[in-house]
mmCIF file of C-alpha atoms and ligand atoms in Angstrom:
data_model
loop_
_atom_site.group_PDB
_atom_site.id
_atom_site.type_symbol
_atom_site.label_atom_id
_atom_site.label_comp_id
_atom_site.label_asym_id
_atom_site.label_seq_id
_atom_site.Cartn_x
_atom_site.Cartn_y
_atom_site.Cartn_z
ATOM 1 C CA MET A 1 26.701 23.417 -24.488
ATOM 2 C CA TYR A 2 26.090 20.788 -22.119
ATOM 3 C CA SER A 3 22.617 20.337 -19.749
ATOM 4 C CA THR A 4 23.028 19.914 -15.733
ATOM 5 C CA ILE A 5 21.046 18.316 -12.761
ATOM 6 C CA ALA A 6 20.808 22.332 -10.928
ATOM 7 C CA GLY A 7 18.749 19.948 -8.212
ATOM 8 C CA THR A 8 16.382 17.835 -7.940
ATOM 9 C CA GLY A 9 12.652 16.795 -5.909
ATOM 10 C CA SER A 10 10.162 14.172 -5.839
ATOM 11 C CA TYR A 11 6.790 13.435 -3.937
ATOM 12 C CA LEU A 12 5.177 10.439 -2.458
ATOM 13 C CA PRO A 13 1.466 10.619 -1.385
ATOM 14 C CA GLU A 14 0.800 9.623 1.876
ATOM 15 C CA LYS A 15 -1.955 6.798 1.340
ATOM 16 C CA ILE A 16 0.517 3.705 2.152
ATOM 17 C CA LEU A 17 -0.470 -0.329 0.971
ATOM 18 C CA THR A 18 1.418 -3.076 2.274
ATOM 19 C CA ASN A 19 1.667 -7.023 1.157
ATOM 20 C CA ALA A 20 -0.341 -7.702 3.963
ATOM 21 C CA ASP A 21 -2.440 -5.015 2.743
ATOM 22 C CA LEU A 22 -3.137 -6.655 -0.648
ATOM 23 C CA GLU A 23 -3.258 -10.301 1.103
ATOM 24 C CA LYS A 24 -7.242 -9.465 1.436
ATOM 25 C CA LEU A 25 -7.851 -7.978 -2.184
ATOM 26 C CA VAL A 26 -6.204 -10.418 -3.612
ATOM 27 C CA ASP A 27 -4.765 -14.154 -4.337
ATOM 28 C CA THR A 28 -1.147 -13.481 -2.433
ATOM 29 C CA ASN A 29 0.769 -13.717 0.035
ATOM 30 C CA ASP A 30 4.118 -11.442 1.545
ATOM 31 C CA GLU A 31 6.541 -13.887 0.478
ATOM 32 C CA TRP A 32 5.010 -14.240 -2.601
ATOM 33 C CA ILE A 33 4.925 -10.616 -3.809
ATOM 34 C CA ARG A 34 8.224 -10.106 -1.540
ATOM 35 C CA SER A 35 10.541 -12.703 -3.215
ATOM 36 C CA ARG A 36 9.751 -12.387 -7.828
ATOM 37 C CA THR A 37 9.401 -8.724 -7.028
ATOM 38 C CA GLY A 38 11.246 -6.997 -4.026
ATOM 39 C CA ILE A 39 8.336 -4.605 -3.418
ATOM 40 C CA GLU A 40 7.721 -4.478 0.554
ATOM 41 C CA ARG A 41 4.749 -1.425 0.582
ATOM 42 C CA ARG A 42 3.363 1.080 -2.230
ATOM 43 C CA HIS A 43 2.005 4.632 -1.913
ATOM 44 C CA ILE A 44 -1.174 5.312 -3.895
ATOM 45 C CA ALA A 45 -2.759 8.289 -4.138
ATOM 46 C CA SER A 46 -6.206 9.382 -1.995
ATOM 47 C CA GLU A 47 -9.672 9.495 -3.692
ATOM 48 C CA GLY A 48 -9.146 13.196 -6.081
ATOM 49 C CA GLU A 49 -5.322 13.118 -5.856
ATOM 50 C CA THR A 50 -3.601 13.543 -9.507
ATOM 51 C CA THR A 51 -0.569 13.217 -11.703
ATOM 52 C CA THR A 52 -0.393 16.523 -11.831
ATOM 53 C CA ASP A 53 -0.646 17.033 -7.861
ATOM 54 C CA LEU A 54 1.840 14.785 -7.193
ATOM 55 C CA ALA A 55 4.020 16.641 -10.102
ATOM 56 C CA GLU A 56 3.572 19.624 -8.096
ATOM 57 C CA HIS A 57 5.040 18.704 -5.095
ATOM 58 C CA ALA A 58 7.998 16.776 -7.068
ATOM 59 C CA ALA A 59 8.472 20.327 -9.059
ATOM 60 C CA ARG A 60 9.006 22.799 -6.394
ATOM 61 C CA ARG A 61 11.508 20.579 -4.571
ATOM 62 C CA ALA A 62 13.821 20.043 -7.532
ATOM 63 C CA MET A 63 13.269 24.326 -7.998
ATOM 64 C CA GLN A 64 13.921 24.843 -4.307
ATOM 65 C CA ALA A 65 16.881 22.258 -4.406
ATOM 66 C CA ALA A 66 18.111 24.620 -7.239
ATOM 67 C CA GLY A 67 17.468 27.994 -6.049
ATOM 68 C CA VAL A 68 15.578 28.919 -9.039
ATOM 69 C CA ALA A 69 11.639 29.753 -8.828
ATOM 70 C CA PRO A 70 8.805 29.871 -11.215
ATOM 71 C CA GLY A 71 10.006 32.879 -13.231
ATOM 72 C CA ASP A 72 13.154 31.375 -14.336
ATOM 73 C CA ILE A 73 11.262 27.869 -16.266
ATOM 74 C CA ASP A 74 11.423 28.526 -19.598
ATOM 75 C CA LEU A 75 10.528 25.042 -20.237
ATOM 76 C CA ILE A 76 8.450 22.459 -19.050
ATOM 77 C CA CYS A 77 8.792 18.333 -19.917
ATOM 78 C CA VAL A 78 6.660 16.509 -18.541
ATOM 79 C CA GLY A 79 6.604 11.956 -18.816
ATOM 80 C CA THR A 80 3.279 10.161 -17.628
ATOM 81 C CA THR A 81 0.931 7.440 -18.492
ATOM 82 C CA THR A 82 -1.923 8.963 -15.982
ATOM 83 C CA PRO A 83 -3.010 11.946 -16.665
ATOM 84 C CA ASP A 84 -4.857 14.604 -15.021
ATOM 85 C CA LEU A 85 -7.324 14.670 -18.173
ATOM 86 C CA VAL A 86 -7.302 14.057 -21.834
ATOM 87 C CA PHE A 87 -5.995 18.294 -22.237
ATOM 88 C CA PRO A 88 -4.849 20.278 -21.360
ATOM 89 C CA ASN A 89 -1.622 17.829 -20.621
ATOM 90 C CA VAL A 90 0.106 17.452 -17.457
ATOM 91 C CA GLY A 91 2.807 20.412 -18.564
ATOM 92 C CA SER A 92 0.230 23.485 -19.137
ATOM 93 C CA LEU A 93 -2.036 21.659 -15.929
ATOM 94 C CA LEU A 94 1.236 22.298 -14.129
ATOM 95 C CA GLN A 95 2.257 25.569 -15.327
ATOM 96 C CA ASP A 96 -0.982 26.752 -14.267
ATOM 97 C CA ARG A 97 -0.215 25.167 -11.037
ATOM 98 C CA LEU A 98 3.210 27.142 -10.618
ATOM 99 C CA GLY A 99 1.747 30.296 -11.713
ATOM 100 C CA ILE A 100 4.719 30.445 -15.662
ATOM 101 C CA HIS A 101 3.154 31.866 -18.187
ATOM 102 C CA GLY A 102 4.279 31.741 -22.218
ATOM 103 C CA CYS A 103 7.173 29.070 -21.767
ATOM 104 C CA PRO A 104 6.746 25.698 -23.947
ATOM 105 C CA ALA A 105 5.233 22.924 -21.884
ATOM 106 C CA PHE A 106 3.543 19.519 -22.603
ATOM 107 C CA SER A 107 4.002 15.911 -21.987
ATOM 108 C CA MET A 108 5.351 13.229 -23.597
ATOM 109 C CA GLU A 109 3.554 9.375 -23.226
ATOM 110 C CA ALA A 110 6.908 6.460 -23.028
ATOM 111 C CA ALA A 111 4.931 4.075 -20.098
ATOM 112 C CA CYS A 112 8.040 3.493 -17.668
ATOM 113 C CA THR A 113 10.167 5.352 -20.177
ATOM 114 C CA SER A 114 8.853 9.021 -20.338
ATOM 115 C CA PHE A 115 10.659 10.171 -17.631
ATOM 116 C CA MET A 116 13.978 8.854 -19.874
ATOM 117 C CA TYR A 117 12.220 10.317 -23.395
ATOM 118 C CA ALA A 118 10.632 14.043 -21.144
ATOM 119 C CA LEU A 119 14.998 14.296 -19.975
ATOM 120 C CA GLY A 120 16.449 13.235 -23.518
ATOM 121 C CA VAL A 121 13.774 15.908 -25.567
ATOM 122 C CA ALA A 122 14.431 18.419 -22.706
ATOM 123 C CA ASP A 123 18.366 18.068 -22.931
ATOM 124 C CA LYS A 124 18.097 18.523 -26.761
ATOM 125 C CA PHE A 125 16.586 22.070 -25.700
ATOM 126 C CA VAL A 126 19.518 22.985 -23.722
ATOM 127 C CA ARG A 127 22.077 22.094 -25.146
ATOM 128 C CA LEU A 128 20.877 23.900 -28.082
ATOM 129 C CA GLY A 129 20.053 26.845 -26.981
ATOM 130 C CA ASP A 130 16.242 27.146 -26.903
ATOM 131 C CA ALA A 131 15.743 26.304 -23.166
ATOM 132 C CA LYS A 132 17.893 28.266 -19.995
ATOM 133 C CA CYS A 133 16.671 25.828 -16.982
ATOM 134 C CA ALA A 134 14.095 23.464 -17.351
ATOM 135 C CA LEU A 135 11.520 21.678 -15.439
ATOM 136 C CA VAL A 136 11.384 18.164 -15.992
ATOM 137 C CA VAL A 137 8.714 15.282 -14.161
ATOM 138 C CA GLY A 138 8.170 12.244 -14.163
ATOM 139 C CA ALA A 139 4.648 11.743 -12.102
ATOM 140 C CA GLU A 140 2.660 8.745 -12.430
ATOM 141 C CA THR A 141 -0.658 7.486 -10.661
ATOM 142 C CA LEU A 142 -0.428 4.033 -12.490
ATOM 143 C CA THR A 143 -2.814 2.659 -9.307
ATOM 144 C CA ARG A 144 -6.099 3.964 -11.029
ATOM 145 C CA ILE A 145 -5.506 2.010 -14.427
ATOM 146 C CA VAL A 146 -4.491 -1.086 -12.236
ATOM 147 C CA ASP A 147 -7.303 -4.066 -12.205
ATOM 148 C CA TRP A 148 -7.727 -4.866 -8.339
ATOM 149 C CA LYS A 149 -8.504 -8.360 -9.405
ATOM 150 C CA ASP A 150 -5.726 -9.068 -11.519
ATOM 151 C CA ARG A 151 -2.895 -9.717 -8.681
ATOM 152 C CA GLY A 152 -0.924 -10.145 -11.479
ATOM 153 C CA THR A 153 -0.506 -7.093 -12.171
ATOM 154 C CA CYS A 154 -2.131 -5.034 -8.753
ATOM 155 C CA VAL A 155 0.404 -5.741 -6.928
ATOM 156 C CA LEU A 156 3.590 -4.065 -8.836
ATOM 157 C CA PHE A 157 2.550 -0.976 -8.569
ATOM 158 C CA GLY A 158 2.503 3.126 -6.794
ATOM 159 C CA ASP A 159 1.919 6.292 -7.180
ATOM 160 C CA GLY A 160 4.639 9.399 -7.465
ATOM 161 C CA ALA A 161 6.836 12.129 -8.665
ATOM 162 C CA GLY A 162 9.840 12.799 -9.513
ATOM 163 C CA ALA A 163 11.179 16.276 -10.534
ATOM 164 C CA VAL A 164 15.050 17.433 -12.108
ATOM 165 C CA ILE A 165 15.885 21.090 -13.629
ATOM 166 C CA LEU A 166 18.131 21.688 -16.010
ATOM 167 C CA LYS A 167 21.089 24.366 -16.242
ATOM 168 C CA PRO A 168 23.488 25.708 -19.468
ATOM 169 C CA SER A 169 26.457 24.789 -19.073
ATOM 170 C CA ALA A 170 30.173 24.835 -21.029
ATOM 171 C CA GLU A 171 30.923 21.070 -18.749
ATOM 172 C CA PRO A 172 28.853 17.929 -18.767
ATOM 173 C CA GLY A 173 25.916 17.463 -17.070
ATOM 174 C CA ILE A 174 25.028 14.688 -19.207
ATOM 175 C CA LEU A 175 26.527 13.462 -21.557
ATOM 176 C CA CYS A 176 24.278 11.576 -23.121
ATOM 177 C CA THR A 177 20.552 9.661 -23.574
ATOM 178 C CA ARG A 178 19.672 6.946 -25.744
ATOM 179 C CA LEU A 179 16.234 6.740 -26.311
ATOM 180 C CA HIS A 180 14.184 3.891 -28.309
ATOM 181 C CA SER A 181 10.992 1.791 -29.220
ATOM 182 C CA ASP A 182 9.856 -1.261 -30.686
ATOM 183 C CA GLY A 183 5.977 -1.477 -31.436
ATOM 184 C CA ARG A 184 5.897 -5.022 -31.503
ATOM 185 C CA TYR A 185 5.862 -5.902 -28.627
ATOM 186 C CA LYS A 186 2.592 -3.735 -27.546
ATOM 187 C CA ASP A 187 1.048 -7.444 -26.831
ATOM 188 C CA LEU A 188 3.229 -7.633 -23.950
ATOM 189 C CA LEU A 189 2.112 -5.315 -21.922
ATOM 190 C CA LEU A 190 -0.851 -2.665 -22.081
ATOM 191 C CA TYR A 191 -4.205 -0.741 -21.099
ATOM 192 C CA PRO A 192 -6.370 -1.996 -23.328
ATOM 193 C CA ASP A 193 -9.041 1.575 -23.995
ATOM 194 C CA GLY A 194 -8.435 5.256 -24.671
ATOM 195 C CA VAL A 195 -10.092 8.244 -25.887
ATOM 196 C CA SER A 196 -10.054 6.847 -30.004
ATOM 197 C CA LYS A 197 -11.086 3.264 -28.651
ATOM 198 C CA GLY A 198 -14.704 4.625 -27.217
ATOM 199 C CA PHE A 199 -13.571 4.008 -23.407
ATOM 200 C CA ALA A 200 -16.247 0.687 -23.930
ATOM 201 C CA LEU A 201 -13.920 -1.606 -21.725
ATOM 202 C CA VAL A 202 -14.290 1.160 -19.506
ATOM 203 C CA ARG A 203 -17.600 1.120 -19.571
ATOM 204 C CA GLU A 204 -17.533 -2.228 -18.534
ATOM 205 C CA GLY A 205 -15.285 -2.661 -15.713
ATOM 206 C CA LYS A 206 -12.868 -4.358 -17.752
ATOM 207 C CA ALA A 207 -10.230 -2.669 -19.072
ATOM 208 C CA GLY A 208 -7.503 -2.667 -16.655
ATOM 209 C CA VAL A 209 -3.408 -2.788 -17.114
ATOM 210 C CA GLN A 210 -2.417 -6.279 -19.045
ATOM 211 C CA MET A 211 0.845 -7.710 -18.858
ATOM 212 C CA LYS A 212 2.294 -10.635 -19.928
ATOM 213 C CA GLY A 213 4.740 -10.535 -16.948
ATOM 214 C CA ASN A 214 7.497 -13.439 -17.915
ATOM 215 C CA GLU A 215 7.407 -12.214 -21.122
ATOM 216 C CA VAL A 216 8.223 -9.073 -20.546
ATOM 217 C CA TYR A 217 10.563 -9.537 -18.014
ATOM 218 C CA LYS A 218 12.939 -11.870 -20.208
ATOM 219 C CA VAL A 219 12.879 -8.976 -23.284
ATOM 220 C CA ALA A 220 13.208 -6.376 -20.434
ATOM 221 C CA VAL A 221 15.947 -8.551 -18.778
ATOM 222 C CA ASN A 222 17.965 -8.448 -22.561
ATOM 223 C CA THR A 223 16.928 -4.816 -24.010
ATOM 224 C CA LEU A 224 18.372 -3.899 -20.277
ATOM 225 C CA GLY A 225 21.337 -5.450 -20.766
ATOM 226 C CA GLY A 226 22.477 -4.121 -24.925
ATOM 227 C CA LEU A 227 21.166 -0.335 -23.540
ATOM 228 C CA VAL A 228 23.472 0.617 -20.450
ATOM 229 C CA THR A 229 26.207 -1.090 -22.933
ATOM 230 C CA GLU A 230 25.373 0.827 -25.794
ATOM 231 C CA THR A 231 25.155 4.291 -23.873
ATOM 232 C CA LEU A 232 28.764 3.090 -22.178
ATOM 233 C CA GLN A 233 30.087 2.476 -26.087
ATOM 234 C CA ALA A 234 28.196 5.770 -26.819
ATOM 235 C CA CYS A 235 30.786 8.610 -24.437
ATOM 236 C CA GLY A 236 33.691 6.524 -24.527
ATOM 237 C CA ILE A 237 32.630 5.727 -20.854
ATOM 238 C CA GLY A 238 34.391 2.107 -18.982
ATOM 239 C CA LYS A 239 31.714 0.867 -16.689
ATOM 240 C CA GLU A 240 34.532 0.865 -13.817
ATOM 241 C CA GLN A 241 34.284 4.700 -14.471
ATOM 242 C CA LEU A 242 30.631 4.753 -12.771
ATOM 243 C CA ASP A 243 29.647 5.565 -9.567
ATOM 244 C CA TRP A 244 25.989 4.901 -9.274
ATOM 245 C CA LEU A 245 23.242 2.580 -11.296
ATOM 246 C CA VAL A 246 19.639 3.879 -10.801
ATOM 247 C CA PRO A 247 17.719 2.219 -11.996
ATOM 248 C CA HIS A 248 13.845 2.286 -13.238
ATOM 249 C CA GLN A 249 12.172 -0.242 -10.468
ATOM 250 C CA ALA A 250 9.919 -2.745 -11.977
ATOM 251 C CA ASN A 251 11.301 -5.902 -10.201
ATOM 252 C CA ILE A 252 14.614 -7.036 -8.166
ATOM 253 C CA ARG A 253 15.288 -9.416 -10.334
ATOM 254 C CA ILE A 254 16.467 -7.208 -13.444
ATOM 255 C CA ILE A 255 17.925 -4.423 -11.422
ATOM 256 C CA GLU A 256 20.317 -7.306 -10.523
ATOM 257 C CA ALA A 257 21.196 -8.481 -13.552
ATOM 258 C CA ILE A 258 21.821 -5.432 -15.590
ATOM 259 C CA ALA A 259 23.821 -4.128 -12.092
ATOM 260 C CA LYS A 260 25.969 -8.510 -12.647
ATOM 261 C CA ARG A 261 25.698 -6.935 -16.592
ATOM 262 C CA LEU A 262 27.836 -4.224 -15.518
ATOM 263 C CA ASP A 263 30.051 -6.065 -12.567
ATOM 264 C CA MET A 264 28.423 -3.326 -10.649
ATOM 265 C CA PRO A 265 27.745 -4.237 -6.228
ATOM 266 C CA MET A 266 24.272 -3.721 -5.541
ATOM 267 C CA GLU A 267 25.731 -1.282 -2.962
ATOM 268 C CA ARG A 268 26.520 0.909 -5.760
ATOM 269 C CA VAL A 269 23.109 0.369 -7.194
ATOM 270 C CA ILE A 270 19.725 3.522 -6.028
ATOM 271 C CA VAL A 271 17.236 0.907 -5.590
ATOM 272 C CA THR A 272 13.950 1.672 -3.702
ATOM 273 C CA ILE A 273 11.510 -0.956 -4.893
ATOM 274 C CA ALA A 274 10.529 -2.155 -1.123
ATOM 275 C CA GLU A 275 9.028 0.927 -0.348
ATOM 276 C CA GLN A 276 7.567 2.340 -3.630
ATOM 277 C CA GLY A 277 7.076 -0.532 -6.214
ATOM 278 C CA ASN A 278 6.909 0.691 -9.823
ATOM 279 C CA THR A 279 6.043 3.758 -10.346
ATOM 280 C CA SER A 280 6.087 3.438 -13.443
ATOM 281 C CA ALA A 281 7.637 7.489 -15.750
ATOM 282 C CA ALA A 282 8.135 8.715 -11.687
ATOM 283 C CA SER A 283 10.735 5.362 -10.472
ATOM 284 C CA VAL A 284 14.244 7.220 -12.016
ATOM 285 C CA PRO A 285 13.771 10.589 -10.418
ATOM 286 C CA LEU A 286 12.305 9.315 -7.538
ATOM 287 C CA ALA A 287 15.557 7.034 -6.799
ATOM 288 C CA LEU A 288 17.834 9.803 -8.432
ATOM 289 C CA ASP A 289 15.926 12.052 -5.755
ATOM 290 C CA THR A 290 16.058 9.649 -2.714
ATOM 291 C CA ALA A 291 20.109 8.659 -2.899
ATOM 292 C CA VAL A 292 21.392 12.566 -3.868
ATOM 293 C CA ARG A 293 18.373 13.574 -0.677
ATOM 294 C CA ASP A 294 20.653 10.958 1.790
ATOM 295 C CA GLY A 295 24.020 12.113 0.854
ATOM 296 C CA ARG A 296 25.096 8.302 -1.200
ATOM 297 C CA ILE A 297 25.072 10.134 -5.108
ATOM 298 C CA ARG A 298 27.168 13.470 -4.877
ATOM 299 C CA ARG A 299 28.211 15.792 -6.984
ATOM 300 C CA GLY A 300 30.682 14.814 -9.397
ATOM 301 C CA GLN A 301 30.011 11.427 -9.761
ATOM 302 C CA LEU A 302 28.868 9.509 -12.740
ATOM 303 C CA LEU A 303 25.806 7.670 -12.300
ATOM 304 C CA LEU A 304 23.833 6.200 -15.771
ATOM 305 C CA LEU A 305 19.983 6.140 -15.481
ATOM 306 C CA GLU A 306 17.561 3.352 -17.127
ATOM 307 C CA ALA A 307 14.494 2.518 -18.507
ATOM 308 C CA PHE A 308 12.141 0.115 -19.730
ATOM 309 C CA GLY A 309 8.361 -0.137 -20.489
ATOM 310 C CA GLY A 310 5.535 -0.719 -22.213
ATOM 311 C CA GLY A 311 5.868 0.009 -26.262
ATOM 312 C CA PHE A 312 8.302 -1.719 -25.691
ATOM 313 C CA THR A 313 9.779 2.015 -24.872
ATOM 314 C CA TRP A 314 13.800 2.228 -23.336
ATOM 315 C CA GLY A 315 16.049 5.095 -22.438
ATOM 316 C CA SER A 316 18.764 5.541 -21.315
ATOM 317 C CA ALA A 317 21.199 8.629 -20.011
ATOM 318 C CA LEU A 318 24.364 9.150 -18.274
ATOM 319 C CA VAL A 319 25.071 11.762 -16.013
ATOM 320 C CA ARG A 320 28.171 13.444 -15.095
ATOM 321 C CA TYR A 321 25.536 14.660 -11.826
HETATM 322 N N1 ACO B 1 0.733 -13.394 -5.563
HETATM 323 C C1 ACO B 1 0.671 -15.084 -5.651
HETATM 324 N N2 ACO B 1 0.944 -14.752 -6.725
HETATM 325 C C2 ACO B 1 0.703 -14.650 -8.099
HETATM 326 C C3 ACO B 1 0.736 -13.411 -7.955
HETATM 327 C C4 ACO B 1 0.261 -13.110 -7.018
HETATM 328 N N3 ACO B 1 0.288 -11.837 -6.383
HETATM 329 N N4 ACO B 1 1.073 -13.740 -9.217
HETATM 330 C C5 ACO B 1 0.815 -13.984 -10.304
HETATM 331 N N5 ACO B 1 1.029 -15.097 -9.319
HETATM 332 C C6 ACO B 1 1.322 -16.557 -9.374
HETATM 333 C C7 ACO B 1 0.550 -17.530 -11.278
HETATM 334 O O1 ACO B 1 -0.552 -17.201 -11.128
HETATM 335 C C8 ACO B 1 1.817 -17.906 -11.097
HETATM 336 O O2 ACO B 1 0.959 -19.499 -10.625
HETATM 337 P P1 ACO B 1 0.578 -21.189 -11.472
HETATM 338 O O3 ACO B 1 2.252 -21.018 -11.411
HETATM 339 O O4 ACO B 1 -0.555 -21.550 -11.037
HETATM 340 O O5 ACO B 1 0.002 -20.727 -13.212
HETATM 341 C C9 ACO B 1 2.525 -18.675 -10.567
HETATM 342 O O6 ACO B 1 2.211 -17.367 -9.643
HETATM 343 C C10 ACO B 1 3.664 -17.694 -11.614
HETATM 344 O O7 ACO B 1 3.395 -17.098 -12.113
HETATM 345 P P2 ACO B 1 4.751 -16.582 -12.518
HETATM 346 O O8 ACO B 1 3.913 -14.549 -13.678
HETATM 347 O O9 ACO B 1 5.724 -16.911 -13.819
HETATM 348 O O10 ACO B 1 5.673 -15.050 -12.475
HETATM 349 P P3 ACO B 1 7.074 -14.437 -12.549
HETATM 350 O O11 ACO B 1 8.404 -16.129 -11.741
HETATM 351 O O12 ACO B 1 7.174 -14.235 -14.166
HETATM 352 O O13 ACO B 1 6.738 -13.443 -11.449
HETATM 353 C C11 ACO B 1 6.706 -11.118 -12.361
HETATM 354 C C12 ACO B 1 6.170 -12.336 -12.402
HETATM 355 C C13 ACO B 1 7.191 -10.294 -10.912
HETATM 356 C C14 ACO B 1 5.270 -10.629 -12.494
HETATM 357 C C15 ACO B 1 7.139 -10.976 -13.214
HETATM 358 O O14 ACO B 1 7.200 -11.791 -14.559
HETATM 359 C C16 ACO B 1 7.571 -10.035 -13.421
HETATM 360 O O15 ACO B 1 8.133 -8.994 -13.266
HETATM 361 N N6 ACO B 1 7.836 -9.739 -15.132
HETATM 362 C C17 ACO B 1 8.301 -8.215 -15.370
HETATM 363 C C18 ACO B 1 7.639 -6.876 -15.125
HETATM 364 C C19 ACO B 1 7.952 -5.127 -15.436
HETATM 365 O O16 ACO B 1 9.218 -5.410 -15.400
HETATM 366 N N7 ACO B 1 7.739 -4.971 -15.868
HETATM 367 C C20 ACO B 1 8.284 -3.427 -16.960
HETATM 368 C C21 ACO B 1 7.209 -2.164 -16.470
HETATM 369 S S1 ACO B 1 5.527 -1.790 -16.309
HETATM 370 C C22 ACO B 1 5.734 -0.935 -17.096
HETATM 371 O O17 ACO B 1 5.945 -0.612 -18.363
HETATM 372 C C23 ACO B 1 3.679 0.133 -16.968
#
């Protein structure tokens, strides 16, 4: 038994923040941001718009694409680092919005890799026969926890959501998923406050995403390079068999380095970073849905999804779409 992607959906908030807008907030410029990251603009959740709001739009679009109704869903698995509330979790909040009652609903927190973790877990439920119609979402309002005075990080992030519906299938589907973490890198990329810490930094206005960008960059390239090789080997697939790379959209230079490792021309890499920035857990399902809807990704093609984020965490999925 395998799980297969029956439909995809995504959503971006209406409000757009361009590099020119950021020039008015911090000492930066369009040329620096474009050349170092590939980002031109990003979408920002409006006041009062939450992660669950974005997730609901993406989920409804994925359900419509898959031809399923809320009553068909028997598992909700959301990847996010920016939940609306401490609890109930975003999965439960989304479940309520969709009018679904009783099925398991939860969220997984692994920074930018959260969607890959959610997909990996939901895939196991479906393969084991414990779910017949799983809703898997990556949704994020990371711009809420950005330090808008720190030009090294605030130019990078955007908000959004993406979703997939997984169904059982005798044919793959998801050939394999790989999930990893190494907490020794916890100080290179973090948000330094939280519930158990007491939110002291938040109260003092000193909280915000912190990143040693250069070091993150180096580990990300090395780790993702190893991950794509490991994933292909685990499935006995050669890199020449891949149709599309659907990477986490953190930095165009990281994406290009991984494409090079796979000998893939950039024409076969889904890149949304210019318009969306780094939407953390939402970036892979957003890129996937974008390319499905514009007709680039077609049924039967072989896709490699991968992400890397705070923790560090990293994960992948090899998918016959
Ligand atoms: N505008 C203008 N100048 C800037 C800006 C900015 N927005 N930000 C930094 N600079 C300056 C720095 O102050 C520094 O100036 P100095 O030389 O006078 O000290 C100079 O530019 C170079 O800074 P670096 O940090 O060395 O720049 P780098 O080339 O490394 O690019 C970047 C920074 C884009 C952040 C890069 O390191 C990167 O993409 N890192 C990886 C990010 C990533 O993958 N994150 C993981 C996922 S995120 C998640 O999990 C939540």
